[in-house]
mmCIF file of C-alpha atoms and ligand atoms in Angstrom:
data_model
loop_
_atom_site.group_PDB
_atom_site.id
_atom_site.type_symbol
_atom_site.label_atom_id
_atom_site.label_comp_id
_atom_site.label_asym_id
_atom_site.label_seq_id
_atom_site.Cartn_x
_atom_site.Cartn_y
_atom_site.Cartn_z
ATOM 1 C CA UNK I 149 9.128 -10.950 -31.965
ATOM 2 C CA UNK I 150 8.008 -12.713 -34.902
ATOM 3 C CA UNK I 151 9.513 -11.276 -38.064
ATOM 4 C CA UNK I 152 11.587 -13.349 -40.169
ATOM 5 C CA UNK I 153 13.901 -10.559 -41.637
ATOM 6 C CA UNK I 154 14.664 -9.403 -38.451
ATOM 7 C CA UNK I 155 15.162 -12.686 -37.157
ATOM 8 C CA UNK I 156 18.092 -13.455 -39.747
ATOM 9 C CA UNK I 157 19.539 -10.299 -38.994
ATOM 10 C CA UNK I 158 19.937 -11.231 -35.467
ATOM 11 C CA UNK I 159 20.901 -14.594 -35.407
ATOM 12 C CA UNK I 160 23.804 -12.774 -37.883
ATOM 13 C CA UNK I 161 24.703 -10.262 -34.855
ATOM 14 C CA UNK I 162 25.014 -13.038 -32.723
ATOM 15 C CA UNK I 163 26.917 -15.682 -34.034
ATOM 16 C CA UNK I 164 30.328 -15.708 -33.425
ATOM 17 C CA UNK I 165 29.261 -16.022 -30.072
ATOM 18 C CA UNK I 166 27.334 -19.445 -30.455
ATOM 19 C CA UNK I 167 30.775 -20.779 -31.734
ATOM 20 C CA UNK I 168 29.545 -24.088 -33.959
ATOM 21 C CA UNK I 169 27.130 -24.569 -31.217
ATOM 22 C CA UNK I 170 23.381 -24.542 -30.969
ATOM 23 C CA UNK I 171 23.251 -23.238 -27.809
ATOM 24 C CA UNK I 172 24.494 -20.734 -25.369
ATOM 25 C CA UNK I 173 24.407 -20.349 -21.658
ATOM 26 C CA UNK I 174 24.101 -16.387 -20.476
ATOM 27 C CA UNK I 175 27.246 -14.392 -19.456
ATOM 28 C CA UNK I 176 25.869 -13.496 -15.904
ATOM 29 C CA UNK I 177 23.244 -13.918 -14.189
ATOM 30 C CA UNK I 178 20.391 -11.489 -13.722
ATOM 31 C CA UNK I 179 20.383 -9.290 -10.567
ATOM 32 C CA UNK I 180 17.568 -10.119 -8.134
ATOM 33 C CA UNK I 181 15.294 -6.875 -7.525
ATOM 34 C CA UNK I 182 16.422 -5.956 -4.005
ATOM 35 C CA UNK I 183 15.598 -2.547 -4.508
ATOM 36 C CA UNK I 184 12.268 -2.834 -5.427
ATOM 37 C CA UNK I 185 11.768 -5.039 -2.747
ATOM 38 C CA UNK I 186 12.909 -2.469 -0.241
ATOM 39 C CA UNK I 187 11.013 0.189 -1.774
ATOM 40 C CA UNK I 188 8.107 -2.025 -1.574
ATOM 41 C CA UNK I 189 8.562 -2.751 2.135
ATOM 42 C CA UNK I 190 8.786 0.806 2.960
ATOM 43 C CA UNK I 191 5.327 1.157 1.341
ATOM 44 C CA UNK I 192 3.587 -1.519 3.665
ATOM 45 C CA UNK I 193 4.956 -0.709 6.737
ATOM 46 C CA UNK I 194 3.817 3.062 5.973
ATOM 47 C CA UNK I 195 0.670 1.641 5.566
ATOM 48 C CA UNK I 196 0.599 -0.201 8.281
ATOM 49 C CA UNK I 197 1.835 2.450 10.446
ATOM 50 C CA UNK I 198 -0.817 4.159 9.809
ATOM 51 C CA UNK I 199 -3.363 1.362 11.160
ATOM 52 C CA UNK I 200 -1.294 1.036 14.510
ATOM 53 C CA UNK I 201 -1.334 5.139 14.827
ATOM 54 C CA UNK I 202 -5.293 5.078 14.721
ATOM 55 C CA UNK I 203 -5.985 1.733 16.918
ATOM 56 C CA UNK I 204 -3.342 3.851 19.394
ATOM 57 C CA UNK I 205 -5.437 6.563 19.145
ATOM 58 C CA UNK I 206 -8.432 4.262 20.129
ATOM 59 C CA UNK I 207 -7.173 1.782 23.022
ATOM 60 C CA UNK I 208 -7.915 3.714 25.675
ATOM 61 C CA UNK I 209 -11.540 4.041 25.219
ATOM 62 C CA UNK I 210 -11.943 -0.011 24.258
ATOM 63 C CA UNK I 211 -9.664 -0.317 27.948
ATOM 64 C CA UNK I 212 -12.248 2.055 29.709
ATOM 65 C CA UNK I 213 -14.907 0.095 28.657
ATOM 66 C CA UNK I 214 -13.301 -2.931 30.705
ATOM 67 C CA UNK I 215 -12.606 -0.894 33.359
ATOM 68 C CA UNK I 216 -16.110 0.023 34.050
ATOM 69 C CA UNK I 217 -17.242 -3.648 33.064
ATOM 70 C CA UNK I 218 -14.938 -5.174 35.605
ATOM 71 C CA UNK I 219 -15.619 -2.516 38.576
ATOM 72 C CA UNK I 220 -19.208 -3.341 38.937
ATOM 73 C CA UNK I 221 -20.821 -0.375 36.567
ATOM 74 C CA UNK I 222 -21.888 -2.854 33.653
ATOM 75 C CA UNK I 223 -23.339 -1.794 30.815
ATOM 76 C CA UNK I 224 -23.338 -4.958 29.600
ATOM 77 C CA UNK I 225 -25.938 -7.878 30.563
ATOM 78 C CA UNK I 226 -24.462 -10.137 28.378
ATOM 79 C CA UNK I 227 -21.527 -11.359 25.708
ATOM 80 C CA UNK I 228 -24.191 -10.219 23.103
ATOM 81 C CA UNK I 229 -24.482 -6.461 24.443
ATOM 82 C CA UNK I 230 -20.180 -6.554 25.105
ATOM 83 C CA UNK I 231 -20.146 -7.813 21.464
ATOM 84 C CA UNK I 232 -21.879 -4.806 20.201
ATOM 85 C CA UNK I 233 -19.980 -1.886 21.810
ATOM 86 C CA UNK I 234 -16.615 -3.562 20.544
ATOM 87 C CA UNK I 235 -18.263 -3.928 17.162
ATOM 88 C CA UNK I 236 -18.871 -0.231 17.532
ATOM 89 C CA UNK I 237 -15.758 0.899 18.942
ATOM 90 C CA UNK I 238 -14.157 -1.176 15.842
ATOM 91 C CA UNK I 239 -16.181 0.497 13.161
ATOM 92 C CA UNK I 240 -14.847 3.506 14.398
ATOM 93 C CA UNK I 241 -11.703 2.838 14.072
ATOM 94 C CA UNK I 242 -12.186 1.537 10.695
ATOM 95 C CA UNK I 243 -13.909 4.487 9.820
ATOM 96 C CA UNK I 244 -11.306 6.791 10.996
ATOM 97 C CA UNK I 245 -8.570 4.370 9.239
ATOM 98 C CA UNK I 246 -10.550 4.550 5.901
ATOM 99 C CA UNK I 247 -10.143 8.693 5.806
ATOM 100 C CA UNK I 248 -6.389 8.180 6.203
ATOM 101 C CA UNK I 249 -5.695 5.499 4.128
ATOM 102 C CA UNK I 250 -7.694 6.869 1.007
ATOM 103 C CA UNK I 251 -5.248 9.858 1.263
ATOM 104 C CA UNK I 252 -2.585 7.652 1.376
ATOM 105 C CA UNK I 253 -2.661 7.320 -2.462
ATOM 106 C CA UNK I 254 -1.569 3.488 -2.049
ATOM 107 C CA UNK I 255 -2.750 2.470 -5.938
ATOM 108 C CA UNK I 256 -0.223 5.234 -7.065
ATOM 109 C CA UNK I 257 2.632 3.984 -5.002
ATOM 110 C CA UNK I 258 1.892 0.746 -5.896
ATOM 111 C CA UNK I 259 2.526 1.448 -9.738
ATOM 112 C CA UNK I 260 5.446 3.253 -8.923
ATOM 113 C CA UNK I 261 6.918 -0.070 -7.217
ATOM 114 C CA UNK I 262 5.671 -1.543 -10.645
ATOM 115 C CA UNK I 263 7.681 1.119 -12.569
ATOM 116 C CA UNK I 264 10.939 0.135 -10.832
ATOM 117 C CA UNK I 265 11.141 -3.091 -10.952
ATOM 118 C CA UNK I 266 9.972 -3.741 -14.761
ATOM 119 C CA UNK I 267 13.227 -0.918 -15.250
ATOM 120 C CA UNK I 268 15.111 -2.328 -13.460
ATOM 121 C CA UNK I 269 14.575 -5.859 -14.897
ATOM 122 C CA UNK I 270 14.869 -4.466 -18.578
ATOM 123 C CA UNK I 271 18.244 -3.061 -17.684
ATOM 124 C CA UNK I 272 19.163 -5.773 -16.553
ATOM 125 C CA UNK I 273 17.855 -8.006 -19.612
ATOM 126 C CA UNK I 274 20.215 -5.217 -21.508
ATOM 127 C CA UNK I 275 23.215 -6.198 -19.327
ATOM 128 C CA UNK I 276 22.792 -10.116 -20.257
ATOM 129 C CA UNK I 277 22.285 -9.729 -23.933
ATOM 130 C CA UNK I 278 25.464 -7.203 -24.054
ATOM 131 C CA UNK I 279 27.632 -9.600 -21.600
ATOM 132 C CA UNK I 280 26.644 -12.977 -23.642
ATOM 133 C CA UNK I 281 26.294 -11.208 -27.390
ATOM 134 C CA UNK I 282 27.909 -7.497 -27.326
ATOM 135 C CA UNK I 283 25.115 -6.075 -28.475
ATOM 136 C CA UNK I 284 22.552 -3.553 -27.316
ATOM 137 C CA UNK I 285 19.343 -4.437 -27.484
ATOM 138 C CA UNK I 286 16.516 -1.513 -27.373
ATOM 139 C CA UNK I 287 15.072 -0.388 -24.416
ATOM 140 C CA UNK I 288 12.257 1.204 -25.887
ATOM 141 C CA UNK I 289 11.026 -2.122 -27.383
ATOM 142 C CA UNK I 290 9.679 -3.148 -23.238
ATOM 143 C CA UNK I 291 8.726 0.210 -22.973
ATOM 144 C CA UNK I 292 4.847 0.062 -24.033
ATOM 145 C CA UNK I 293 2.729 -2.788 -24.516
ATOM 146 C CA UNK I 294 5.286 -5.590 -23.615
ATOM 147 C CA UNK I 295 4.505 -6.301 -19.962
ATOM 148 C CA UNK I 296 1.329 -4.372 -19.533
ATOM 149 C CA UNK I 297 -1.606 -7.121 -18.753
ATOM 150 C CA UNK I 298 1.224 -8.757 -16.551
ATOM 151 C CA UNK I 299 1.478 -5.596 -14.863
ATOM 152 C CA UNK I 300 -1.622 -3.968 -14.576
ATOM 153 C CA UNK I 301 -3.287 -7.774 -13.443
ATOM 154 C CA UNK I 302 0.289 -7.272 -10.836
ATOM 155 C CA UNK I 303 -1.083 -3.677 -9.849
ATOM 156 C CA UNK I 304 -4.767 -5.054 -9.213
ATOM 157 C CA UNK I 305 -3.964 -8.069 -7.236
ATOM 158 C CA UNK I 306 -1.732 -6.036 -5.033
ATOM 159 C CA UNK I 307 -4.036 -3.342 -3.837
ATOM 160 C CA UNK I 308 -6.569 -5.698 -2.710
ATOM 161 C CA UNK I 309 -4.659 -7.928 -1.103
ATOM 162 C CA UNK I 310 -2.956 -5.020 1.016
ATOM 163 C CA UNK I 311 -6.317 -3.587 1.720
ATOM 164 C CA UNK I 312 -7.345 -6.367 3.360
ATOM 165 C CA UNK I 313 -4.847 -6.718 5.693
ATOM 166 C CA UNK I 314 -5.966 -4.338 7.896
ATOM 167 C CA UNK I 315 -9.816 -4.949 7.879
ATOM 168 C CA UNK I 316 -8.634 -9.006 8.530
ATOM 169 C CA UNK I 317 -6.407 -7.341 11.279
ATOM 170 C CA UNK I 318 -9.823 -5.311 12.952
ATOM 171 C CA UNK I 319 -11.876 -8.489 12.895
ATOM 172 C CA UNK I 320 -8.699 -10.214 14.891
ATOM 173 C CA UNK I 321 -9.094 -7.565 17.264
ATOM 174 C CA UNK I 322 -12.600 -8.108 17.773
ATOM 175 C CA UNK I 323 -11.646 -11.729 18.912
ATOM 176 C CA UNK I 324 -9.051 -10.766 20.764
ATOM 177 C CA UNK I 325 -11.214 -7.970 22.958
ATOM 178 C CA UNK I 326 -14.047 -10.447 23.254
ATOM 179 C CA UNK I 327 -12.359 -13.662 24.190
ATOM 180 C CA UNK I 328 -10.476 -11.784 26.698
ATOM 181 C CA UNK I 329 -13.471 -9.966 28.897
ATOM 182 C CA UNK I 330 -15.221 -13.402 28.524
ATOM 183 C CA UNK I 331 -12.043 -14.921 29.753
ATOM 184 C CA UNK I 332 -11.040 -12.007 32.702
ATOM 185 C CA UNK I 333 -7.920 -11.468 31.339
ATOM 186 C CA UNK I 334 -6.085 -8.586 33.018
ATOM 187 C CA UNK I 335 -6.445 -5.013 30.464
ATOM 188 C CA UNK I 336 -2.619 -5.457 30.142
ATOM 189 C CA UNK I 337 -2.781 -8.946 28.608
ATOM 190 C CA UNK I 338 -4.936 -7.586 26.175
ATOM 191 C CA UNK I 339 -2.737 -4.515 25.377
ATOM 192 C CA UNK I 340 -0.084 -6.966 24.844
ATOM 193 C CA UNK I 341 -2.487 -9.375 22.530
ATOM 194 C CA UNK I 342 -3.296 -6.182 20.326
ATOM 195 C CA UNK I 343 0.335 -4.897 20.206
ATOM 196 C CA UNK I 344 0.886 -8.567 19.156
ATOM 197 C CA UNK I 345 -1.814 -8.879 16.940
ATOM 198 C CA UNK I 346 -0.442 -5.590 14.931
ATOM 199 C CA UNK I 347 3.162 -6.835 14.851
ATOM 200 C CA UNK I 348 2.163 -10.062 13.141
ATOM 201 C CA UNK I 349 0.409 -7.960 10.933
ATOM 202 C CA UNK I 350 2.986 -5.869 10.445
ATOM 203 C CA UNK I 351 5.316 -9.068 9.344
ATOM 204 C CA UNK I 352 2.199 -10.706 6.954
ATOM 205 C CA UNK I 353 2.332 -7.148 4.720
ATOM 206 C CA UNK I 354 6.402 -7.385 4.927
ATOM 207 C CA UNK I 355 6.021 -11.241 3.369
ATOM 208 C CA UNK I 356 3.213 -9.806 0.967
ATOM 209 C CA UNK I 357 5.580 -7.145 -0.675
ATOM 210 C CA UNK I 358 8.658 -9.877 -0.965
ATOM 211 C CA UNK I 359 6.441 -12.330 -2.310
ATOM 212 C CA UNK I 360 5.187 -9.901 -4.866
ATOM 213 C CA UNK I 361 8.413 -9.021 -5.929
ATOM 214 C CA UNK I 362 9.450 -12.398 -6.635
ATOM 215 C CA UNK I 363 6.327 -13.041 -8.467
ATOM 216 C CA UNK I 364 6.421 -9.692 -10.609
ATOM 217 C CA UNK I 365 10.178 -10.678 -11.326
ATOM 218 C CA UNK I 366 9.413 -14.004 -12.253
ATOM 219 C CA UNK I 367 6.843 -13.211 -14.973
ATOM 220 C CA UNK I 368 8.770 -10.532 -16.476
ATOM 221 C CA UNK I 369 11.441 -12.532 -16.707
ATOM 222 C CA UNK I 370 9.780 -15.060 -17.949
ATOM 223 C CA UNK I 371 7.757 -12.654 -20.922
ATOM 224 C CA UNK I 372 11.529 -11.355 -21.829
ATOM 225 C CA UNK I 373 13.593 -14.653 -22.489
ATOM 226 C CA UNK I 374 10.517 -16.320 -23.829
ATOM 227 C CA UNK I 375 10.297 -13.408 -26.717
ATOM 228 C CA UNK I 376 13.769 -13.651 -27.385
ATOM 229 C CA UNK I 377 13.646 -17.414 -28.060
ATOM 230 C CA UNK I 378 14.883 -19.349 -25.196
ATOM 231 C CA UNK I 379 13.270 -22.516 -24.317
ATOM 232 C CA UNK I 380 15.355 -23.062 -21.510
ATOM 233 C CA UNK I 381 16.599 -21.413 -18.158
ATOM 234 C CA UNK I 382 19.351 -22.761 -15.540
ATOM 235 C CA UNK I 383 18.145 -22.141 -12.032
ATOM 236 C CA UNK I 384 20.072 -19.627 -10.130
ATOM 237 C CA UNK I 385 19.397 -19.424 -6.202
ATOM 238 C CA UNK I 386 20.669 -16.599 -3.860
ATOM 239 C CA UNK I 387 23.550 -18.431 -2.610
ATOM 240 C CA UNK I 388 22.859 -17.673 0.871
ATOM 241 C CA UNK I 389 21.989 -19.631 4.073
ATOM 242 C CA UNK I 390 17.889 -18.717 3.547
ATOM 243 C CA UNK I 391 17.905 -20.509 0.277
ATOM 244 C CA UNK I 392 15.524 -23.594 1.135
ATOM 245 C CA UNK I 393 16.795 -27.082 0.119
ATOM 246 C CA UNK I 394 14.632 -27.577 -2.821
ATOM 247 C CA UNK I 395 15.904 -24.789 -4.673
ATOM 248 C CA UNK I 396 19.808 -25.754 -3.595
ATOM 249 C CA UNK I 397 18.919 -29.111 -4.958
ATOM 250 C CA UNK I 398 17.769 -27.129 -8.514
ATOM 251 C CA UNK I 399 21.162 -24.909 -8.159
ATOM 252 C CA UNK I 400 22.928 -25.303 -11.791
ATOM 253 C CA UNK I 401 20.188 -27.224 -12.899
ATOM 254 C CA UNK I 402 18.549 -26.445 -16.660
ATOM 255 C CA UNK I 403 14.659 -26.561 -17.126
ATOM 256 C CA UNK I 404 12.368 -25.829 -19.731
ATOM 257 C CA UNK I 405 10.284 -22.937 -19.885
ATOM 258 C CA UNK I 406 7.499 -25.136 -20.410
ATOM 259 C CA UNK I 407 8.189 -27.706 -18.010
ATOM 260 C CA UNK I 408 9.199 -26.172 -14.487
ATOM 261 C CA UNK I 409 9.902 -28.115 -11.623
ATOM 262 C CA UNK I 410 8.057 -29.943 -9.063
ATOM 263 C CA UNK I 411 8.568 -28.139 -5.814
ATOM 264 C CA UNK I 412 9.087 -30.259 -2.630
ATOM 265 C CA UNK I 413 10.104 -29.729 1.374
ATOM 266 C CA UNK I 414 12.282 -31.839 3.978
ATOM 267 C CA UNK I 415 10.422 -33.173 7.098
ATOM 268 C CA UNK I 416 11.585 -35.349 10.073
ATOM 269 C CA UNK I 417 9.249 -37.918 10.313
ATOM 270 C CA UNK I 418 8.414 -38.286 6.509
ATOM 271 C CA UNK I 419 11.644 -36.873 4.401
ATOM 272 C CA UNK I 420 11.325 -35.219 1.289
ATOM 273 C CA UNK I 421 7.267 -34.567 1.017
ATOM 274 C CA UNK I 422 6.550 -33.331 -2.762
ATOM 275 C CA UNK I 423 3.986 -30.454 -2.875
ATOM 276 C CA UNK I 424 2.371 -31.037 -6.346
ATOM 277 C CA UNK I 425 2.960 -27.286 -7.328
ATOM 278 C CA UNK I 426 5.580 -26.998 -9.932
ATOM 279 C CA UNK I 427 7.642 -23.643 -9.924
ATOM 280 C CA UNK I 428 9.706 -21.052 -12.828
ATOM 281 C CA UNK I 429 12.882 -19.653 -10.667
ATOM 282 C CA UNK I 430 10.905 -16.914 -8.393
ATOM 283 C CA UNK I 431 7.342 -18.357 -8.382
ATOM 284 C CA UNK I 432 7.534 -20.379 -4.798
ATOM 285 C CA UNK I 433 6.576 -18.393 -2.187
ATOM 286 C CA UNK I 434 8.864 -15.566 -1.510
ATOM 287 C CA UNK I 435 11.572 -16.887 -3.701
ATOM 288 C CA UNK I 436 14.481 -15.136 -4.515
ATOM 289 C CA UNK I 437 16.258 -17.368 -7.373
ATOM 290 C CA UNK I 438 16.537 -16.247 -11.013
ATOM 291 C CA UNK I 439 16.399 -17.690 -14.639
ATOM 292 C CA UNK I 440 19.377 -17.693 -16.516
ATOM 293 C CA UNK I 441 18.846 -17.716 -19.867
ATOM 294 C CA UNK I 442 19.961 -20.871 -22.319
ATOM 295 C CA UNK I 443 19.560 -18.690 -25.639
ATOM 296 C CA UNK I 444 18.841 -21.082 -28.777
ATOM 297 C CA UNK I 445 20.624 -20.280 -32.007
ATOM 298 C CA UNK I 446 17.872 -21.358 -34.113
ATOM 299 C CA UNK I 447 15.369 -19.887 -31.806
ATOM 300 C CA UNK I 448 16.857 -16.779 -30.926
ATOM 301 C CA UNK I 449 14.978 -12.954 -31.666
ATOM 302 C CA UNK I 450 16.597 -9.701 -30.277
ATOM 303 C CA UNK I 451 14.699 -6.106 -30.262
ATOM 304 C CA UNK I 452 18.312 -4.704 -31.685
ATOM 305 C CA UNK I 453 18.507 -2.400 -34.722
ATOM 306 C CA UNK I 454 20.655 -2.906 -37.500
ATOM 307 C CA UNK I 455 22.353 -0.458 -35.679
ATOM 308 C CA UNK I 456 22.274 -2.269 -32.447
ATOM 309 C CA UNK I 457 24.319 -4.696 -33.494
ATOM 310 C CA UNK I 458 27.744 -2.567 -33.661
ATOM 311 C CA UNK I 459 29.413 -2.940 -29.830
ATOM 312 C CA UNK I 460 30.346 0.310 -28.745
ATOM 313 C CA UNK I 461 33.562 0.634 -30.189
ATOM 314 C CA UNK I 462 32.178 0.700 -33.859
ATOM 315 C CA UNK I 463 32.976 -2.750 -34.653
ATOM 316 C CA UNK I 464 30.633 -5.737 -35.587
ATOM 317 C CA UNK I 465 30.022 -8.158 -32.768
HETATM 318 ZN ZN1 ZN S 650 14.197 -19.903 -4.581
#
């Protein structure tokens, strides 16, 4: 926001509540998306499911081509020829997964996970500003333009890194069906190896979606209390026992928003190695800590109306 009118008429509404002081710490802290995250995680495995249907659908014919390999009716003179029929038998299976993921419609889902969380994260921005300030702010205001290149770059980045989980996955496969005949492993060891092989896909889409939440959450976050003026969050983890030690350490702690901290992990054999990447609450990999916001008195811009600045009962705040 940027108007200086508006600006005075805000730092009016709000006030009372900065007592004398120049700044104020939020009245709660911001919910962490869990729902979106869910709802995201629903969406991958679908997808997913949908690779370990067709390679289902295929394993017996990539087994029977062992079979008759290992009872003496080669087709195959060498690793080169073997090579080529699983390439085959692959690209069918990727050909056949193509068809059923284009009618998955995963770019729509995708922007519906989008959808949720930036409402979600806006009502919960409204929550904040009415706990710390009693006033309402305007929803509409985040409605349009406000997080749309964050979003649509989100959107983008999102469906091609989930598409190429499952061609990474096929070329895996390929390894795993190769090394093995080369090897003469037994056709249930390799069974096992693909069943594997899909499960720790399965797991690398589940760590996608969280860490995509996180960073989606982040940046809005970040867009919101940056427009309204605050220069500075406190760090907020989880509070559970997954919270890594880095982020306990930054528990409580206040940081600028343009100065985050350096992030940092415990080994045995060297203690406390520092990683070079510094991190905003929700930017480390699959981090679920939150910003709460330090608003500034002489910084501070609202999207309220005039209006906006009653609390509900009628009165001024
Ligand atoms: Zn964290």
């Amino acid at each position: 926001m940027n108007n200086i009118y508006h600006q005075e008429m805000v730092k009016e509404a709000v006030k009372a509540k900065f007592r004398g002081k120049s700044t104020v710490v939020s009245k709660g802290v911001p919910a962490y998306p869990f729902s979106a995250e869910r709802e995201f995680r629903r969406i991958t495995d679908a997808y997913m499911g949908l690779l370990n249907q067709t390679l289902k659908a295929h394993i017996p014919e990539m087994m029977n081509a062992y079979k008759k390999e290992r009872h003496g009716d080669s087709r195959f003179d060498d690793s080169r020829d073997l090579d080529n029929e699983i390439r085959r038998m692959l690209q069918k299976v990727s050909e056949e997964l193509e068809k059923s993921l284009a009618d998955f419609g995963l770019d729509d889902k995708i922007r519906k996970i989008s959808e949720i969380l930036k409402s979600k994260s806006t009502r919960e921005w409204k929550r904040i500003i009415k706990n710390t300030f009693a006033i309402d702010i305007t929803e509409d205001y985040f409605s349009g333009e406000f997080y749309k290149d964050a979003i649509e770059r989100w959107i983008a980045d999102n469906i091609l890194k989930i598409k190429s989980i499952p061609t990474d996955t096929l070329g895996n496969m390929r390894k795993i069906l190769l090394d093995s005949y080369l090897n003469g492993r037994p056709i249930r060891d390799i069974q096992k190896d693909i069943q594997e092989e899909y499960n720790v896909t399965k797991s690398k889409a589940r760590s996608l979606a969280r860490d995509q939440i996180s960073t989606l959450n982040a940046q809005i976050t970040k867009l919101q209390q940056q427009d309204a003026g605050v220069k500075r969050y406190k760090w907020s983890t989880s509070k559970d026992s997954r919270v890594r030690d880095c982020h306990r350490e930054l528990d409580g702690k206040i940081f600028s928003w343009d100065d985050p901290p350096e992030m940092w992990y415990m080994t045995k054999s060297r203690g406390i190695v520092y990683t070079g990447r510094r991190c905003h609450p929700g930017e480390d990999y699959c981090c679920r800590c939150v910003a709460i916001p330090v608003f500034d008195y002489e910084t501070i811009d609202l999207p309220i109306t005039s209006k906006g600045s009653l609390t509900t009962n009628g009165r001024a705040a």
